[in-house]
PDB file of C-alpha atoms in Angstrom:
ATOM      1  CA  ILE A   1      37.042  12.834  -2.695  1.00 56.00           C
ATOM      2  CA  SER A   2      33.883  14.772  -2.169  1.00 64.00           C
ATOM      3  CA  PHE A   3      30.653  12.912  -1.807  1.00 75.00           C
ATOM      4  CA  ASN A   4      28.255  15.839  -2.516  1.00 78.00           C
ATOM      5  CA  CYS A   5      26.660  14.582  -5.910  1.00 78.00           C
ATOM      6  CA  VAL A   6      26.133  10.997  -3.906  1.00 83.00           C
ATOM      7  CA  ASP A   7      24.880  12.906  -0.708  1.00 83.00           C
ATOM      8  CA  SER A   8      21.931  14.759  -3.520  1.00 85.00           C
ATOM      9  CA  SER A   9      21.406  11.523  -4.664  1.00 84.00           C
ATOM     10  CA  LEU A  10      20.373   9.515  -1.546  1.00 89.00           C
ATOM     11  CA  SER A  11      18.275  12.764  -0.439  1.00 89.00           C
ATOM     12  CA  SER A  12      16.663  11.947  -3.902  1.00 90.00           C
ATOM     13  CA  LEU A  13      16.179   8.313  -3.044  1.00 91.00           C
ATOM     14  CA  LYS A  14      14.535   8.965   0.554  1.00 91.00           C
ATOM     15  CA  ASN A  15      12.180  10.980  -1.178  1.00 92.00           C
ATOM     16  CA  CYS A  16      11.174   8.447  -3.481  1.00 93.00           C
ATOM     17  CA  GLN A  17      10.692   6.217  -0.471  1.00 93.00           C
ATOM     18  CA  SER A  18       8.475   8.713   1.205  1.00 94.00           C
ATOM     19  CA  TYR A  19       6.224   8.181  -2.048  1.00 95.00           C
ATOM     20  CA  ILE A  20       6.143   4.341  -2.360  1.00 96.00           C
ATOM     21  CA  ASN A  21       4.779   4.394   1.743  1.00 95.00           C
ATOM     22  CA  THR A  22       2.197   7.078   0.639  1.00 96.00           C
ATOM     23  CA  GLY A  23       0.999   4.820  -1.682  1.00 97.00           C
ATOM     24  CA  MET A  24       0.824   1.843   0.403  1.00 97.00           C
ATOM     25  CA  ASP A  25      -0.862   3.992   2.959  1.00 96.00           C
ATOM     26  CA  ILE A  26      -3.667   4.475  -0.156  1.00 96.00           C
ATOM     27  CA  ALA A  27      -3.273   1.214  -1.143  1.00 96.00           C
ATOM     28  CA  THR A  28      -4.437  -0.152   2.575  1.00 95.00           C
ATOM     29  CA  HIS A  29      -7.481   2.598   2.965  1.00 94.00           C
ATOM     30  CA  VAL A  30      -8.614   1.352  -0.462  1.00 94.00           C
ATOM     31  CA  ALA A  31      -8.557  -1.910   0.536  1.00 94.00           C
ATOM     32  CA  LEU A  32     -10.586  -1.398   3.973  1.00 93.00           C
ATOM     33  CA  ASP A  33     -13.086   0.193   2.217  1.00 92.00           C
ATOM     34  CA  LEU A  34     -13.491  -2.244   0.104  1.00 91.00           C
ATOM     35  CA  VAL A  35     -14.303  -4.647   2.865  1.00 90.00           C
ATOM     36  CA  GLU A  36     -16.524  -2.152   4.856  1.00 88.00           C
ATOM     37  CA  SER A  37     -18.603  -1.545   0.996  1.00 86.00           C
ATOM     38  CA  PHE A  38     -18.397  -5.628   0.797  1.00 81.00           C
ATOM     39  CA  ASN A  39     -16.847  -5.583  -2.711  1.00 74.00           C
ATOM     40  CA  ASP A  40     -15.493  -8.994  -4.185  1.00 75.00           C
ATOM     41  CA  VAL A  41     -12.824 -10.828  -2.311  1.00 83.00           C
ATOM     42  CA  GLU A  42     -10.908 -10.319  -6.259  1.00 87.00           C
ATOM     43  CA  ASP A  43     -10.937  -6.464  -5.653  1.00 87.00           C
ATOM     44  CA  VAL A  44      -9.447  -6.829  -2.170  1.00 89.00           C
ATOM     45  CA  ASN A  45      -6.860  -9.146  -3.629  1.00 90.00           C
ATOM     46  CA  SER A  46      -5.814  -7.051  -6.259  1.00 93.00           C
ATOM     47  CA  MET A  47      -4.946  -4.364  -3.550  1.00 94.00           C
ATOM     48  CA  GLU A  48      -2.812  -6.978  -1.477  1.00 95.00           C
ATOM     49  CA  ASN A  49      -1.048  -7.411  -4.715  1.00 95.00           C
ATOM     50  CA  VAL A  50      -0.379  -3.702  -5.450  1.00 96.00           C
ATOM     51  CA  MET A  51       0.775  -3.706  -1.908  1.00 97.00           C
ATOM     52  CA  LEU A  52       3.296  -6.469  -2.820  1.00 96.00           C
ATOM     53  CA  GLU A  53       4.600  -4.670  -5.704  1.00 96.00           C
ATOM     54  CA  TYR A  54       5.545  -1.644  -3.727  1.00 97.00           C
ATOM     55  CA  ALA A  55       6.894  -4.011  -0.975  1.00 97.00           C
ATOM     56  CA  ALA A  56       9.654  -4.959  -3.878  1.00 97.00           C
ATOM     57  CA  MET A  57      10.064  -1.081  -4.732  1.00 96.00           C
ATOM     58  CA  ASP A  58      10.647  -0.795  -1.197  1.00 96.00           C
ATOM     59  CA  ARG A  59      13.241  -3.260  -1.028  1.00 97.00           C
ATOM     60  CA  GLU A  60      15.142  -2.574  -3.969  1.00 96.00           C
ATOM     61  CA  LEU A  61      15.062   1.070  -2.862  1.00 96.00           C
ATOM     62  CA  ASN A  62      16.743   0.202   0.604  1.00 95.00           C
ATOM     63  CA  HIS A  63      19.053  -2.367  -1.098  1.00 96.00           C
ATOM     64  CA  TYR A  64      20.626   0.217  -4.101  1.00 95.00           C
ATOM     65  CA  MET A  65      20.693   3.250  -1.182  1.00 95.00           C
ATOM     66  CA  ARG A  66      22.896   0.421   1.446  1.00 94.00           C
ATOM     67  CA  ALA A  67      25.215  -0.628  -1.649  1.00 95.00           C
ATOM     68  CA  ILE A  68      25.815   3.284  -2.219  1.00 93.00           C
ATOM     69  CA  GLU A  69      26.297   3.917   1.560  1.00 91.00           C
ATOM     70  CA  GLU A  70      28.205   0.694   1.899  1.00 92.00           C
ATOM     71  CA  THR A  71      30.972   2.095  -1.176  1.00 91.00           C
ATOM     72  CA  VAL A  72      31.019   5.231   0.075  1.00 89.00           C
ATOM     73  CA  ASN A  73      32.254   4.068   3.725  1.00 89.00           C
ATOM     74  CA  GLN A  74      34.311   1.333   1.814  1.00 89.00           C
ATOM     75  CA  ILE A  75      36.321   4.276  -0.416  1.00 88.00           C
ATOM     76  CA  LYS A  76      36.530   6.615   2.792  1.00 86.00           C
ATOM     77  CA  ARG A  77      38.023   4.280   4.730  1.00 87.00           C
ATOM     78  CA  GLU A  78      40.856   2.834   2.262  1.00 84.00           C
ATOM     79  CA  LYS A  79      41.113   6.413   0.452  1.00 83.00           C
ATOM     80  CA  PRO A  80      42.409   5.374  -2.410  1.00 79.00           C
ATOM     81  CA  GLU A  81      44.861   7.494  -4.956  1.00 77.00           C
ATOM     82  CA  ASN A  82      42.796   7.190  -8.219  1.00 80.00           C
ATOM     83  CA  ILE A  83      39.051   7.906  -8.601  1.00 76.00           C
ATOM     84  CA  PRO A  84      37.202   4.338  -8.377  1.00 83.00           C
ATOM     85  CA  ASP A  85      34.419   3.309 -10.746  1.00 85.00           C
ATOM     86  CA  LEU A  86      31.363   4.406  -8.337  1.00 87.00           C
ATOM     87  CA  LYS A  87      29.037   3.027 -10.704  1.00 89.00           C
ATOM     88  CA  TYR A  88      30.700  -0.493 -10.957  1.00 92.00           C
ATOM     89  CA  LEU A  89      31.416  -0.811  -7.340  1.00 93.00           C
ATOM     90  CA  VAL A  90      27.551   0.277  -5.949  1.00 93.00           C
ATOM     91  CA  ASN A  91      26.518  -2.115  -8.951  1.00 95.00           C
ATOM     92  CA  GLU A  92      28.343  -5.185  -7.644  1.00 95.00           C
ATOM     93  CA  LYS A  93      27.300  -4.364  -3.802  1.00 95.00           C
ATOM     94  CA  PHE A  94      23.498  -3.832  -5.146  1.00 96.00           C
ATOM     95  CA  THR A  95      23.710  -7.227  -7.393  1.00 96.00           C
ATOM     96  CA  ALA A  96      24.929  -9.036  -4.180  1.00 96.00           C
ATOM     97  CA  LEU A  97      22.028  -7.891  -1.935  1.00 96.00           C
ATOM     98  CA  GLU A  98      19.426  -8.255  -4.701  1.00 96.00           C
ATOM     99  CA  SER A  99      20.543 -12.339  -5.183  1.00 96.00           C
ATOM    100  CA  LYS A 100      19.735 -12.866  -1.536  1.00 94.00           C
ATOM    101  CA  ASN A 101      15.866 -11.927  -2.282  1.00 95.00           C
ATOM    102  CA  THR A 102      13.154 -14.362  -1.145  1.00 93.00           C
ATOM    103  CA  ASP A 103       9.055 -13.907  -1.271  1.00 90.00           C
ATOM    104  CA  SER A 104       8.937 -14.320   2.176  1.00 91.00           C
ATOM    105  CA  ASP A 105      11.065 -10.593   2.242  1.00 92.00           C
ATOM    106  CA  LEU A 106       8.197  -9.166   1.088  1.00 94.00           C
ATOM    107  CA  GLN A 107       6.116 -10.502   3.587  1.00 93.00           C
ATOM    108  CA  LYS A 108       7.910  -8.868   6.494  1.00 93.00           C
ATOM    109  CA  ASN A 109       7.557  -5.842   5.162  1.00 95.00           C
ATOM    110  CA  GLU A 110       6.086  -3.710   8.006  1.00 93.00           C
ATOM    111  CA  LYS A 111       3.329  -1.742   6.096  1.00 95.00           C
ATOM    112  CA  TYR A 112       2.641  -4.833   4.157  1.00 96.00           C
ATOM    113  CA  MET A 113       2.238  -6.824   7.791  1.00 95.00           C
ATOM    114  CA  TYR A 114       0.219  -3.651   9.032  1.00 95.00           C
ATOM    115  CA  PHE A 115      -2.085  -4.222   5.731  1.00 96.00           C
ATOM    116  CA  LYS A 116      -2.686  -7.319   6.341  1.00 94.00           C
ATOM    117  CA  ASP A 117      -3.352  -7.194  10.303  1.00 92.00           C
ATOM    118  CA  GLN A 118      -5.872  -4.715   9.554  1.00 93.00           C
ATOM    119  CA  LEU A 119      -7.463  -6.541   6.787  1.00 92.00           C
ATOM    120  CA  LYS A 120      -7.665  -9.355   9.011  1.00 90.00           C
ATOM    121  CA  GLU A 121      -9.066  -6.809  12.229  1.00 88.00           C
ATOM    122  CA  MET A 122     -11.886  -5.208   9.500  1.00 89.00           C
ATOM    123  CA  ARG A 123     -13.565  -8.834   8.154  1.00 86.00           C
ATOM    124  CA  LYS A 124     -13.897  -9.588  11.981  1.00 83.00           C
ATOM    125  CA  GLN A 125     -15.555  -6.480  12.638  1.00 78.00           C
ATOM    126  CA  PHE A 126     -17.553  -6.390   9.797  1.00 76.00           C
ATOM    127  CA  CYS A 127     -18.256 -10.020   8.446  1.00 66.00           C
ATOM    128  CA  HIS A 128     -21.377 -10.604  10.984  1.00 50.00           C
ATOM    129  CA  GLN A 129     -23.233  -7.604   9.066  1.00 49.00           C
ATOM    130  CA  SER A 130     -22.881  -9.031   5.954  1.00 46.00           C
ATOM    131  CA  ASP A 131     -24.926 -11.906   7.041  1.00 46.00           C
ATOM    132  CA  ASN A 132     -28.449 -12.170   6.351  1.00 44.00           C
ATOM    133  CA  ASP A 133     -29.389 -15.893   8.340  1.00 42.00           C
ATOM    134  CA  ASN A 134     -32.963 -15.447   9.686  1.00 44.00           C
ATOM    135  CA  GLU A 135     -32.615 -18.235  12.057  1.00 43.00           C
ATOM    136  CA  ALA A 136     -33.130 -17.734  16.320  1.00 42.00           C
ATOM    137  CA  ILE A 137     -30.137 -19.206  17.271  1.00 41.00           C
ATOM    138  CA  GLU A 138     -27.919 -17.161  14.417  1.00 48.00           C
ATOM    139  CA  GLN A 139     -29.262 -13.908  15.346  1.00 45.00           C
ATOM    140  CA  ILE A 140     -28.692 -14.561  19.309  1.00 40.00           C
ATOM    141  CA  ASP A 141     -24.932 -15.276  18.308  1.00 48.00           C
ATOM    142  CA  GLU A 142     -24.743 -12.141  15.870  1.00 48.00           C
ATOM    143  CA  ASP A 143     -25.954  -9.915  18.738  1.00 45.00           C
ATOM    144  CA  ILE A 144     -23.411 -12.017  21.477  1.00 42.00           C
ATOM    145  CA  ALA A 145     -21.101 -10.634  18.506  1.00 46.00           C
ATOM    146  CA  VAL A 146     -22.267  -7.208  18.480  1.00 47.00           C
ATOM    147  CA  THR A 147     -22.103  -6.926  22.537  1.00 46.00           C
ATOM    148  CA  GLN A 148     -18.570  -8.531  22.482  1.00 48.00           C
ATOM    149  CA  SER A 149     -17.430  -6.008  19.465  1.00 53.00           C
ATOM    150  CA  GLN A 150     -18.874  -2.983  21.496  1.00 57.00           C
ATOM    151  CA  MET A 151     -17.102  -3.626  24.590  1.00 62.00           C
ATOM    152  CA  ASN A 152     -13.323  -3.643  21.989  1.00 80.00           C
ATOM    153  CA  PHE A 153     -14.810  -0.330  21.872  1.00 92.00           C
ATOM    154  CA  ILE A 154     -13.847   0.844  25.389  1.00 93.00           C
ATOM    155  CA  CYS A 155     -10.556   2.302  26.202  1.00 95.00           C
ATOM    156  CA  PRO A 156      -9.148   0.476  29.039  1.00 95.00           C
ATOM    157  CA  ILE A 157      -7.621   3.646  30.396  1.00 96.00           C
ATOM    158  CA  THR A 158     -10.936   6.247  29.822  1.00 95.00           C
ATOM    159  CA  GLN A 159     -13.487   3.454  30.284  1.00 94.00           C
ATOM    160  CA  MET A 160     -14.911   5.702  26.903  1.00 94.00           C
ATOM    161  CA  GLU A 161     -15.517   4.588  23.631  1.00 95.00           C
ATOM    162  CA  MET A 162     -12.707   5.331  21.478  1.00 96.00           C
ATOM    163  CA  LYS A 163     -12.475   7.806  18.986  1.00 95.00           C
ATOM    164  CA  ARG A 164      -8.847   7.542  17.943  1.00 96.00           C
ATOM    165  CA  PRO A 165      -7.720   3.955  18.921  1.00 96.00           C
ATOM    166  CA  VAL A 166      -4.277   2.537  18.651  1.00 96.00           C
ATOM    167  CA  ARG A 167      -3.400  -0.930  18.936  1.00 95.00           C
ATOM    168  CA  ASN A 168      -0.115  -2.434  20.625  1.00 95.00           C
ATOM    169  CA  LYS A 169       1.681  -4.011  18.405  1.00 93.00           C
ATOM    170  CA  VAL A 170       3.505  -6.436  21.345  1.00 94.00           C
ATOM    171  CA  CYS A 171       0.070  -7.747  23.162  1.00 94.00           C
ATOM    172  CA  GLY A 172      -2.614  -6.481  20.629  1.00 92.00           C
ATOM    173  CA  HIS A 173      -5.014  -4.562  23.160  1.00 95.00           C
ATOM    174  CA  THR A 174      -6.299  -1.284  22.161  1.00 96.00           C
ATOM    175  CA  TYR A 175      -6.298   2.210  23.798  1.00 96.00           C
ATOM    176  CA  GLU A 176      -7.663   6.070  22.864  1.00 97.00           C
ATOM    177  CA  GLU A 177      -4.168   7.417  21.436  1.00 97.00           C
ATOM    178  CA  ASP A 178      -4.421  10.372  23.642  1.00 97.00           C
ATOM    179  CA  ALA A 179      -5.060   8.790  26.661  1.00 97.00           C
ATOM    180  CA  ILE A 180      -2.028   6.427  26.694  1.00 97.00           C
ATOM    181  CA  LEU A 181       0.585   8.949  24.719  1.00 97.00           C
ATOM    182  CA  LYS A 182       0.179  10.690  27.876  1.00 97.00           C
ATOM    183  CA  ILE A 183       0.505   8.033  30.252  1.00 96.00           C
ATOM    184  CA  ILE A 184       3.643   7.165  28.581  1.00 96.00           C
ATOM    185  CA  GLN A 185       4.765  11.208  28.345  1.00 96.00           C
ATOM    186  CA  THR A 186       4.175  10.616  32.513  1.00 95.00           C
ATOM    187  CA  ARG A 187       6.321   7.747  32.748  1.00 94.00           C
ATOM    188  CA  LYS A 188       9.030   8.582  30.745  1.00 93.00           C
ATOM    189  CA  GLN A 189       9.264  11.620  32.926  1.00 93.00           C
ATOM    190  CA  GLN A 190       9.307   9.831  35.926  1.00 94.00           C
ATOM    191  CA  LYS A 191      12.247   7.262  34.527  1.00 92.00           C
ATOM    192  CA  LYS A 192      10.098   4.467  34.484  1.00 94.00           C
ATOM    193  CA  LYS A 193       8.322   1.632  32.230  1.00 94.00           C
ATOM    194  CA  VAL A 194       4.412   1.539  31.365  1.00 95.00           C
ATOM    195  CA  ARG A 195       2.104  -1.413  31.560  1.00 95.00           C
ATOM    196  CA  CYS A 196      -0.080  -2.603  29.820  1.00 96.00           C
ATOM    197  CA  PRO A 197      -3.567  -0.464  31.142  1.00 95.00           C
ATOM    198  CA  LYS A 198      -5.232  -4.115  29.683  1.00 94.00           C
ATOM    199  CA  ILE A 199      -6.702  -6.262  32.737  1.00 92.00           C
ATOM    200  CA  GLY A 200      -4.744  -9.239  33.078  1.00 92.00           C
ATOM    201  CA  CYS A 201      -2.075  -8.342  30.509  1.00 94.00           C
ATOM    202  CA  SER A 202       0.909  -9.021  31.346  1.00 94.00           C
ATOM    203  CA  HIS A 203       2.602  -6.660  29.166  1.00 94.00           C
ATOM    204  CA  ALA A 204       5.302  -4.602  31.223  1.00 94.00           C
ATOM    205  CA  ASP A 205       7.083  -1.939  28.826  1.00 95.00           C
ATOM    206  CA  VAL A 206       4.621  -0.195  26.789  1.00 96.00           C
ATOM    207  CA  LYS A 207       6.454   2.015  23.965  1.00 95.00           C
ATOM    208  CA  GLU A 208       5.143   4.715  21.764  1.00 95.00           C
ATOM    209  CA  SER A 209       7.268   3.162  18.681  1.00 95.00           C
ATOM    210  CA  ASP A 210       4.873  -0.237  18.969  1.00 95.00           C
ATOM    211  CA  LEU A 211       1.844   1.631  18.718  1.00 96.00           C
ATOM    212  CA  VAL A 212      -0.034   1.587  15.322  1.00 95.00           C
ATOM    213  CA  PRO A 213      -3.668   3.800  14.422  1.00 95.00           C
ATOM    214  CA  ASP A 214      -6.194   0.799  14.288  1.00 95.00           C
ATOM    215  CA  GLU A 215      -8.204   1.590  11.390  1.00 94.00           C
ATOM    216  CA  ALA A 216     -10.368  -1.295  11.500  1.00 92.00           C
ATOM    217  CA  LEU A 217     -11.719  -0.709  14.674  1.00 93.00           C
ATOM    218  CA  LYS A 218     -12.083   2.912  14.343  1.00 94.00           C
ATOM    219  CA  ARG A 219     -14.394   2.286  11.051  1.00 92.00           C
ATOM    220  CA  ALA A 220     -16.288  -0.349  13.354  1.00 90.00           C
ATOM    221  CA  ILE A 221     -16.841   2.458  15.802  1.00 92.00           C
ATOM    222  CA  ASP A 222     -17.463   4.854  13.025  1.00 91.00           C
ATOM    223  CA  SER A 223     -20.200   2.696  11.620  1.00 87.00           C
ATOM    224  CA  GLN A 224     -21.809   1.360  14.623  1.00 85.00           C
ATOM    225  CA  ASN A 225     -23.028   5.614  15.491  1.00 85.00           C
ATOM    226  CA  LYS A 226     -24.194   5.253  12.420  1.00 83.00           C
ATOM    227  CA  GLN A 227     -26.707   2.986  13.212  1.00 71.00           C
TER     228      GLN A 227
END
């Protein structure tokens, strides 16, 4: 049995998945724009609903591709004399996978988790700018918050303000992208693990795959530099 048509279909489905990923990236950037512009909370929440819809599409697509792959592998193992009803077998497996769906699945989508994380960081970075309190004590608190925030702008490796900050998903610390990647590459050649450069951090195995762009921090740095 030739599975060329099936392989072609799987390739098309993977292309669809890349479009979903792009859509989620765009929705994340729009949400961050809304927070930075102090837009209505409802507008930001609407982007979260968009992200959940994308996550649902991504889950459905993953289940369908998995159903196809499992069906093909099963046929290859069993080598039946007559060509089976591929569509029926795939739908059977797909329905079984979909029956186990829960809302928590969507919350665990990697891009949705990144969206929530960046939104939280964005609100922390920009919330003090939206407060127009005139009392002296509150002004002092705000100055301290700004100073602490600016300290977070400094890369623990270069000791300079970051231009392209990336955050470690494991320990939460941020570094200048080029600086941490250079360390990882050097240690990899030496066949050694990389300890997090942040003083006091116990994380001893920094991997490139654990690094994600910290868009919220980058926006806060850019905003501070414009003032």
